[in-house]
Short mmCIF file of C-alpha atoms and ligand atoms in Angstrom, two decimals:
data_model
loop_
_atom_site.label_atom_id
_atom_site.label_comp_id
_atom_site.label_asym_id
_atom_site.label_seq_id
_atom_site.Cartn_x
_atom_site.Cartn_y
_atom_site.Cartn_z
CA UNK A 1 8.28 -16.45 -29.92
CA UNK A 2 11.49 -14.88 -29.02
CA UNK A 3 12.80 -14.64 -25.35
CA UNK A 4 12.22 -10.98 -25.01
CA UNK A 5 8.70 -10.88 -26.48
CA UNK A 6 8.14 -13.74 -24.09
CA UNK A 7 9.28 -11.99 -21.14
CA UNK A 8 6.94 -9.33 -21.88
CA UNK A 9 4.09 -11.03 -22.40
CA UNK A 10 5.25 -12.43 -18.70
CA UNK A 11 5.40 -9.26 -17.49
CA UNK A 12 1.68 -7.77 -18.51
CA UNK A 13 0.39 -11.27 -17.93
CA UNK A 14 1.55 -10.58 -13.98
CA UNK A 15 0.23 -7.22 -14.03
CA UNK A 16 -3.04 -7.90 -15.11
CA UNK A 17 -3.11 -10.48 -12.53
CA UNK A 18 -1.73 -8.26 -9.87
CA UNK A 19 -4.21 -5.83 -11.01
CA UNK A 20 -7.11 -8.56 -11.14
CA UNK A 21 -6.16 -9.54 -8.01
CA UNK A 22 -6.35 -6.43 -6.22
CA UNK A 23 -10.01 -5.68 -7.69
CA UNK A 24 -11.48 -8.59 -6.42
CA UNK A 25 -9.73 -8.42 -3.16
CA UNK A 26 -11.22 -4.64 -3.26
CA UNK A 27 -14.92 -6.00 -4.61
CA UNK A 28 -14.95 -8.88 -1.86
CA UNK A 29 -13.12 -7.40 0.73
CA UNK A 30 -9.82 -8.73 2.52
CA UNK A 31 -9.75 -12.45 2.19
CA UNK A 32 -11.01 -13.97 5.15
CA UNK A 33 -9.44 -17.82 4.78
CA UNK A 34 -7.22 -19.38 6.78
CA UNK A 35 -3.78 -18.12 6.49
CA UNK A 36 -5.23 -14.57 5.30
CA UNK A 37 -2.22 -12.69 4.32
CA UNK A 38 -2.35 -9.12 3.25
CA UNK A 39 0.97 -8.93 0.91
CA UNK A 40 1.66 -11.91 -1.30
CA UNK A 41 4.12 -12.96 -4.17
CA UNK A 42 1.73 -11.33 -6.80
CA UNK A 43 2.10 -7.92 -5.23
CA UNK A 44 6.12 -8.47 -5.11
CA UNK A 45 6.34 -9.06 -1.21
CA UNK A 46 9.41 -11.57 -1.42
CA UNK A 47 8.81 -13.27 2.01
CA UNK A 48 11.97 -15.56 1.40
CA UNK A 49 14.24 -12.27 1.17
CA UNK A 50 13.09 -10.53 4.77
CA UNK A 51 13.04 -13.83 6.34
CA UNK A 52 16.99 -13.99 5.78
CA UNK A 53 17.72 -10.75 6.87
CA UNK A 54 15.34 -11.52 9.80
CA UNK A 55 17.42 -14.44 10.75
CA UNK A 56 20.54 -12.48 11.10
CA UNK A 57 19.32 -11.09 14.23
CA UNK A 58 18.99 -14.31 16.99
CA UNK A 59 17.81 -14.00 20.38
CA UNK A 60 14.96 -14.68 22.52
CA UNK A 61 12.00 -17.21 21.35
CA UNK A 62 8.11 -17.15 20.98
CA UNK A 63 6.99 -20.09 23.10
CA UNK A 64 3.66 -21.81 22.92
CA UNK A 65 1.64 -24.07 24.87
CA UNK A 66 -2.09 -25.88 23.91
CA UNK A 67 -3.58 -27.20 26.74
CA UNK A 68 -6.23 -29.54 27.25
CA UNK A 69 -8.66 -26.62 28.05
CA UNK A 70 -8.47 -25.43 24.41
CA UNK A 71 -7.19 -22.42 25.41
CA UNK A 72 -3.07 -22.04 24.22
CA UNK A 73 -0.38 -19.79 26.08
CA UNK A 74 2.07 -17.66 23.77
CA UNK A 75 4.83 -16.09 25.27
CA UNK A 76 7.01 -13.61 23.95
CA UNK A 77 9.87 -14.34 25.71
CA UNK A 78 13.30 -12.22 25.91
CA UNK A 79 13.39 -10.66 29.31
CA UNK A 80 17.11 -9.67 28.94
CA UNK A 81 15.94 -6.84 26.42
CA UNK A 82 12.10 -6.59 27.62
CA UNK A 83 10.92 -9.20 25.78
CA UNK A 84 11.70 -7.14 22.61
CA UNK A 85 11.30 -8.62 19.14
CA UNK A 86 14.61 -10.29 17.66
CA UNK A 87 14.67 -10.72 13.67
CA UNK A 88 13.93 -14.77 14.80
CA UNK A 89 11.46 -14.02 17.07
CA UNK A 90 9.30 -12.56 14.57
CA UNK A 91 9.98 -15.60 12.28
CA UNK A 92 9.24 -17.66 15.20
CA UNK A 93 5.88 -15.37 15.79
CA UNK A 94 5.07 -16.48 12.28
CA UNK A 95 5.46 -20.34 13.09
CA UNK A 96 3.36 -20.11 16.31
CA UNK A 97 0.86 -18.72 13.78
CA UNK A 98 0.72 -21.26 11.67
CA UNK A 99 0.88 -24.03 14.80
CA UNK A 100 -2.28 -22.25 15.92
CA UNK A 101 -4.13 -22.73 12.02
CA UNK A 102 -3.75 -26.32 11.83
CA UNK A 103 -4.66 -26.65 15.57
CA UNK A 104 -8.69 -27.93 15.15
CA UNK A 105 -9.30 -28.23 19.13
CA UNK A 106 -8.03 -24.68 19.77
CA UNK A 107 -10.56 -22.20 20.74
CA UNK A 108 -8.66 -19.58 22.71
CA UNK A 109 -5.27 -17.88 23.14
CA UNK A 110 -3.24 -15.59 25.74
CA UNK A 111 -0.38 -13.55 24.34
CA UNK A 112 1.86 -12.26 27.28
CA UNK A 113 5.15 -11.84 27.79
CA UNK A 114 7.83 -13.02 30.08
CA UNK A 115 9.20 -12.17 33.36
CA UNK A 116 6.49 -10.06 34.24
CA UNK A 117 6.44 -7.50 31.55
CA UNK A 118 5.01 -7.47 27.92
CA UNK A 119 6.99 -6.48 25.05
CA UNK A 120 8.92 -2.94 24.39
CA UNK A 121 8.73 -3.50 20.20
CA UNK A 122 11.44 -4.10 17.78
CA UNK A 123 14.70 -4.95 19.09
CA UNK A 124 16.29 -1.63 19.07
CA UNK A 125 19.70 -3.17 17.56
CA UNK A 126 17.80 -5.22 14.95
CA UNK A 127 15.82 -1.66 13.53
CA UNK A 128 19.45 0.00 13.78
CA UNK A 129 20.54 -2.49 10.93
CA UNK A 130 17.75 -2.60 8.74
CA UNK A 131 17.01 1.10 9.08
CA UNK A 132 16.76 1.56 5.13
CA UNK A 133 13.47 1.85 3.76
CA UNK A 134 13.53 -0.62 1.33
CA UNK A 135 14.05 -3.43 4.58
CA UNK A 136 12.07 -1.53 6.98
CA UNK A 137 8.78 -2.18 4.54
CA UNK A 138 9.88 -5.79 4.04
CA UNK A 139 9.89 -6.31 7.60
CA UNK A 140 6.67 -4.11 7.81
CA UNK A 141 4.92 -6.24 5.36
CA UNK A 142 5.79 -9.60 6.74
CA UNK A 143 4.86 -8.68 10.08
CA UNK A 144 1.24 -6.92 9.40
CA UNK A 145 1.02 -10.65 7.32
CA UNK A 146 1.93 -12.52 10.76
CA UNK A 147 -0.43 -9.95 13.66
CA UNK A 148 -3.23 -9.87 10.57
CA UNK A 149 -3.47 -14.04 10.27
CA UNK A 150 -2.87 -13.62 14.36
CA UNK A 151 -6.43 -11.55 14.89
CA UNK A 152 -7.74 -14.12 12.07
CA UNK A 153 -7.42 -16.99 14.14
CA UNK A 154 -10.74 -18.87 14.81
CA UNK A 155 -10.05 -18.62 18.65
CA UNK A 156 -10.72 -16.02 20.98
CA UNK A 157 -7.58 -13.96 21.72
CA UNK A 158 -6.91 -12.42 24.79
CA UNK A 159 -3.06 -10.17 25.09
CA UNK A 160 -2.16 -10.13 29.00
CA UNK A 161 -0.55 -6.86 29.13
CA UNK A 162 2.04 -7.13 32.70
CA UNK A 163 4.38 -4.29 32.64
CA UNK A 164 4.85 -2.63 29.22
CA UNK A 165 3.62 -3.19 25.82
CA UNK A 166 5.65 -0.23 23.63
CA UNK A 167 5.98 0.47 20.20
CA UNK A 168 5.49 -2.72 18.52
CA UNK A 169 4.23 -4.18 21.73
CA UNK A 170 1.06 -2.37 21.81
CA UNK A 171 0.56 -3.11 18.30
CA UNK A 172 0.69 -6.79 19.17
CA UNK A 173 -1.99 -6.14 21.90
CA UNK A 174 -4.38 -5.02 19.00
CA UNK A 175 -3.81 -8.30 17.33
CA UNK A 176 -5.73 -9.84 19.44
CA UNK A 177 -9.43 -9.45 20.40
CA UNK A 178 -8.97 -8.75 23.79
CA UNK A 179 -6.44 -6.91 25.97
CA UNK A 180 -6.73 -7.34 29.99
CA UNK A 181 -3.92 -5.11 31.89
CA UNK A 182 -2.86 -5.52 35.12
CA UNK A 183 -2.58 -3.33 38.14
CA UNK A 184 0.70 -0.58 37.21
CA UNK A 185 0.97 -1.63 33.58
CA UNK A 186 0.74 0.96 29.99
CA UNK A 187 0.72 0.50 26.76
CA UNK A 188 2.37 3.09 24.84
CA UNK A 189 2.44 3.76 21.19
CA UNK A 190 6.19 5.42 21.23
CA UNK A 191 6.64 5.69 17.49
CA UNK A 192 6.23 9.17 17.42
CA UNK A 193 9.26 9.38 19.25
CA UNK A 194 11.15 7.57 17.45
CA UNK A 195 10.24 9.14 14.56
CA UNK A 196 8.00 6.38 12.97
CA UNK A 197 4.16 5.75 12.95
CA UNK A 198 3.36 2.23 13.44
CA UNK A 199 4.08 -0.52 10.94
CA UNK A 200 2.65 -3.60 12.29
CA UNK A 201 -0.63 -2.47 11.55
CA UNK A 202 -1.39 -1.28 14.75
CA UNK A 203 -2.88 1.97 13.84
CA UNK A 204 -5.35 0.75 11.47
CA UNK A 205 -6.32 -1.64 14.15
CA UNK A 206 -6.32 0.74 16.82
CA UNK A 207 -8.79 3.10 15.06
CA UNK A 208 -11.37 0.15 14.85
CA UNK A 209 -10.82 -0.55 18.52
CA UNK A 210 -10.91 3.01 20.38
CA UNK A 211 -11.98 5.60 17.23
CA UNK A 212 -9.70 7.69 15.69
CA UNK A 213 -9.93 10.41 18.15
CA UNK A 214 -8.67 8.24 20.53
CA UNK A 215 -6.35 6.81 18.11
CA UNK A 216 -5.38 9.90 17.35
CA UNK A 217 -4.36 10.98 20.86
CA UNK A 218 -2.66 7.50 21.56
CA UNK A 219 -0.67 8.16 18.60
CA UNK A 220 0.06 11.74 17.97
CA UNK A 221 0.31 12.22 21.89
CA UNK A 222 2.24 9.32 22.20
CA UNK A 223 -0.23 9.47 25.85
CA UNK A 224 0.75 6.15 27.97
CA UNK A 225 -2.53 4.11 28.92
CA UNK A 226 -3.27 2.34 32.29
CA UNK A 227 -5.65 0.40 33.35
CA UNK A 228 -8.14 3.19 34.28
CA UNK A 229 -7.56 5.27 30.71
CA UNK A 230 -7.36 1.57 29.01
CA UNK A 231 -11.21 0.92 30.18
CA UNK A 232 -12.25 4.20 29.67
CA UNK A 233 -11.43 4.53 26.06
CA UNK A 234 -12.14 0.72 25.39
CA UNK A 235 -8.25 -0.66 24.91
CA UNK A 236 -8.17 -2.59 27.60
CA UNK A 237 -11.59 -5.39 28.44
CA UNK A 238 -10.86 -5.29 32.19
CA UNK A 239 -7.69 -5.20 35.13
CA UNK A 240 -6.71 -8.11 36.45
CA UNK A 241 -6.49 -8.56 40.13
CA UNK A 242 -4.86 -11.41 42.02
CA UNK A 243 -7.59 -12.96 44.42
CA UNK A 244 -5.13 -15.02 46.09
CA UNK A 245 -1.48 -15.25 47.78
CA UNK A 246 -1.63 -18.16 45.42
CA UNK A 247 -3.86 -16.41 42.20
CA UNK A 248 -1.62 -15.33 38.78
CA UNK A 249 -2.04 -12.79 36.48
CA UNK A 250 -1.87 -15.57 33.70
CA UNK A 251 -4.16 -17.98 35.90
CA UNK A 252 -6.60 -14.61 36.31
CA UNK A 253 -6.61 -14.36 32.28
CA UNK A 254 -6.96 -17.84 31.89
CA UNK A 255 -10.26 -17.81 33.97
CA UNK A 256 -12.03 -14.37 32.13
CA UNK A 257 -11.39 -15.81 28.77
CA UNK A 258 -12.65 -19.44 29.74
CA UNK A 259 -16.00 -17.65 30.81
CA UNK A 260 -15.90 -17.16 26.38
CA UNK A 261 -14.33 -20.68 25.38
CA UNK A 262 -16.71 -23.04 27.53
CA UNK A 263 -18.80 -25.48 24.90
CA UNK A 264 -17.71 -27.24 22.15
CA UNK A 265 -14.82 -25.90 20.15
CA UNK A 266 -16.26 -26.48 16.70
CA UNK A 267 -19.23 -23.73 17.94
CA UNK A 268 -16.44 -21.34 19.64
CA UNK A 269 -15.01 -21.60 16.40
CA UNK A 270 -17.66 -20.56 14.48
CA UNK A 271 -18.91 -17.82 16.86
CA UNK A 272 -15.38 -16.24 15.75
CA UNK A 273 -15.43 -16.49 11.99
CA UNK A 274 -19.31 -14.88 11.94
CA UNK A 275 -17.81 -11.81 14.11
CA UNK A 276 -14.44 -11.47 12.16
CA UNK A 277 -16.96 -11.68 9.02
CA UNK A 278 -18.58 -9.50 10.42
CA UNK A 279 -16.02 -7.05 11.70
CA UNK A 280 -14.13 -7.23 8.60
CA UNK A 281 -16.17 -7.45 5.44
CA UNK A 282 -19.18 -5.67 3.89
CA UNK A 283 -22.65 -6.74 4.98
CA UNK A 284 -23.81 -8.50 2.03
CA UNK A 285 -19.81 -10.67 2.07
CA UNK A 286 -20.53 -10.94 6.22
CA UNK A 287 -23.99 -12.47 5.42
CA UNK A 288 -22.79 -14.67 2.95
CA UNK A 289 -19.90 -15.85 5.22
CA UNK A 290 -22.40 -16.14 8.43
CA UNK A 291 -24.70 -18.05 6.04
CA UNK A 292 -22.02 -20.69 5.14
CA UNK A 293 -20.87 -21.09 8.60
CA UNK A 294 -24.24 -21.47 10.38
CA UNK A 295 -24.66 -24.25 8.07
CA UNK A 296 -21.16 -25.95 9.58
CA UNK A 297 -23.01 -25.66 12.97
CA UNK A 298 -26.71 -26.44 12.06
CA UNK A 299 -27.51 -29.96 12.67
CA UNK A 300 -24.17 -30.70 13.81
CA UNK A 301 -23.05 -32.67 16.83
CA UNK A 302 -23.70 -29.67 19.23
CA UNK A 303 -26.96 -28.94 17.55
CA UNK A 304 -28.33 -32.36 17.82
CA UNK A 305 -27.16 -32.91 21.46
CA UNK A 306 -28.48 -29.88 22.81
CA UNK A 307 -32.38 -30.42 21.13
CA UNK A 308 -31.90 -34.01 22.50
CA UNK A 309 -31.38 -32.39 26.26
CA UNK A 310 -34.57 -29.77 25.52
CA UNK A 311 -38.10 -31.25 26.70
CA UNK A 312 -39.99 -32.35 23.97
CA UNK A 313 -42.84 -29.89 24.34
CA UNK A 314 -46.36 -31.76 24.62
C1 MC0 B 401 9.84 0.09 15.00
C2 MC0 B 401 8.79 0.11 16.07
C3 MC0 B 401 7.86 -0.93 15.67
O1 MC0 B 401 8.34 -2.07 15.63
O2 MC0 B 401 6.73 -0.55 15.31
C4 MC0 B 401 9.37 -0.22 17.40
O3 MC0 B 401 8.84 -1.00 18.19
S1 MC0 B 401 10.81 0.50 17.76
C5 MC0 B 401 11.08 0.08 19.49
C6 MC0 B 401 10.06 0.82 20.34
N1 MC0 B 401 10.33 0.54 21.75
C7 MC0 B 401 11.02 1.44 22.50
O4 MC0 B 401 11.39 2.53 22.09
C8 MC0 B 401 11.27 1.00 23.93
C9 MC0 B 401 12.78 1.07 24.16
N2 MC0 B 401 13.06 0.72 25.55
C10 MC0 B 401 12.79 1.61 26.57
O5 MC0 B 401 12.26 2.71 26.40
C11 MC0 B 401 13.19 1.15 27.93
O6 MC0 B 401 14.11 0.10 27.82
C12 MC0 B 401 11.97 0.60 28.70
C13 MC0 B 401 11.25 -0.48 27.89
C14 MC0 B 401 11.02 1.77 28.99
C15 MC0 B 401 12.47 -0.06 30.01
O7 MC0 B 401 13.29 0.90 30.67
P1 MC0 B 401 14.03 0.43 31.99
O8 MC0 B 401 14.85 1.57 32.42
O9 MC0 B 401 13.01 -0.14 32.94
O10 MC0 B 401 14.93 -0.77 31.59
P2 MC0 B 401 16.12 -0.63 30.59
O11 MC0 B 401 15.89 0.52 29.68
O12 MC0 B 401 17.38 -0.70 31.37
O13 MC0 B 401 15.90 -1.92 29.72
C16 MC0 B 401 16.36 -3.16 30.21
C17 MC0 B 401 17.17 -3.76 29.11
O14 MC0 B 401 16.30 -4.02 28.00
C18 MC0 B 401 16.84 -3.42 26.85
N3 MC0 B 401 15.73 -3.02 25.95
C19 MC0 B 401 14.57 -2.50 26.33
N4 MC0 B 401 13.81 -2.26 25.26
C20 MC0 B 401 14.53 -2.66 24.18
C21 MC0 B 401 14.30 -2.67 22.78
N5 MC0 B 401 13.16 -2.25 22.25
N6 MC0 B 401 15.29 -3.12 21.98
C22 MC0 B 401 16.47 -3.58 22.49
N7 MC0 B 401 16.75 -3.60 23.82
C23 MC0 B 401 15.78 -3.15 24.65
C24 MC0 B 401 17.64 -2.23 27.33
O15 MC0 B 401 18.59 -1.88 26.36
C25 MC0 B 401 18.26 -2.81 28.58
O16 MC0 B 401 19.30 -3.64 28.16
P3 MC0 B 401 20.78 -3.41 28.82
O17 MC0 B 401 20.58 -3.66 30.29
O18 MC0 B 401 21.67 -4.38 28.13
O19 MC0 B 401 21.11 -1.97 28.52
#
């Protein structure tokens, strides 16, 4: 076969796969698994290419701790620029990520930000340089990848909004299932004035949190939310309030999403997976999934040990 006819035969092979592939991501819905990216190889994301332009912007880091308790602490940490996101920082984002798939014990997770504030988006300098659209949707792509296999994780996420969260910052709060705020703080969807919508995937996420009315105003309006808005339109699960000279905002966050991770991790686990399922997929896919996971739990360890503690009834 010559080399031309075999590079065609390359080429509609690859398109019928990209096109198989996107009909049975459409038939099953988005693929809940471990790692779930949205953009892959067979739809022509080339991670390897925005991951090098990424890497020409340094500064700042994404640190993360896993306690004991289960519960890890992310923190997005370049206070010099308001903890904005560096080109490495996001690549960094991406290897907390995957730290936090292969971590078995986990069950929960606090996003916050350093010195006291949250995150004010993309490092202003770093969208200056890859302002052309062909880079901005690269770094769009790999970045709804990164926040979607974020919300994906089987823990319960909690983003401890101090400060600000702008732009890219409050789409990072919607990446996680919960957002606490504390006393003084917004979040502010400022893409509208900077010309933009948001990229991260924030909008999409946003509608499913608050509506799209409410998405609409955050977005269109470009309206800044504190803590009383935040609870009144459902973006923010509660205000954190120091009970103590000695009490922290992180310390506070650490207790409310405790009252969620206390038991055995294997169960808080799978109490996430049947409400992502759930969340995320049609009913008959969300049964299916609940179905396979109830039988991870059912007659496990937990299961055994907690009809061994129930009094056998005479
Ligand atoms: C593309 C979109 C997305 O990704 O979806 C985005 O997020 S675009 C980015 C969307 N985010 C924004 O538009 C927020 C831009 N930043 C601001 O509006 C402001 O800095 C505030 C965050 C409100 C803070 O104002 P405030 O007067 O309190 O402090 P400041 O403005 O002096 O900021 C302190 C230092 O942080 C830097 N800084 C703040 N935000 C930054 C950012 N996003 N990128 C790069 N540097 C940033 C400032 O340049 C300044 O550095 P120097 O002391 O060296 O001057």
């Amino acid at each position: 076969m010559s080399y031309s006819l075999q590079m065609y035969c390359r080429m509609v092979l690859h398109r019928v796969g990209c096109h198989l592939l996107k009909k049975t991501h459409n038939a099953l819905g988005p693929p809940i698994r471990r790692g779930g990216a949205v953009y892959s190889g067979a739809c022509g994301f080339r991670e390897e290419e925005i991951r090098e332009k990424l890497q020409a912007f340094p500064g700042g880091s994404i640190n993360l701790v896993k306690q004991e308790s289960g519960i890890a602490l992310m923190t997005i940490n370049n206070p010099a620029r308001m903890n904005a996101f560096t080109g490495t920082m996001m690549l960094e984002l991406q290897d907390r990520v995957s730290q936090l798939e292969e971590w078995t014990e986990g069950k929960g997770l606090i996003v916050h930000g350093a010195a006291g504030t949250f995150c004010s988006g993309s490092d202003l300098n770093a969208v200056r340089a890859i302002s052309n659209p062909q880079d901005g949707m690269k770094m769009c792509m790999f970045m709804q990848n990164v926040l979607t296999r974020l919300l994906r994780l089987p823990l319960i996420s909690v983003a401890l909004v101090e400060g600000r969260a702008l732009g890219g910052g409050s789409e990072l709060t919607t990446a996680c299932d919960f957002r606490l705020m504390t006393e003084g703080s917004e979040i502010q969807f400022v893409h509208k004035h900077m010309g933009l919508v948001p990229g991260w995937g924030g909008a999409a996420r946003l509608v499913r949190i608050v509506g799209s009315q409410n998405a609409l105003k955050l977005l269109a309006g470009a309206r800044k939310v504190d803590t009383d808005y935040g609870e009144r339109i459902g973006l923010s699960d509660g205000t954190v309030t120091l009970q103590s000279a000695e009490s922290t905002a992180l310390g506070e966050a650490e207790k409310w999403v405790s009252a969620f991770t206390k038991g055995p991790a294997p169960v808080i686990r799978a109490v996430k997976k049947v409400v992502l399922s759930g969340r995320e997929l049609p009913l008959e896919d969300a049964l299916r999934t609940e179905k396979d996971v109830f039988g991870t739990v059912w007659g496990g360890p937990a299961n055994l040990e907690a009809l061994a503690r129930k009094p056998k009834h005479k």
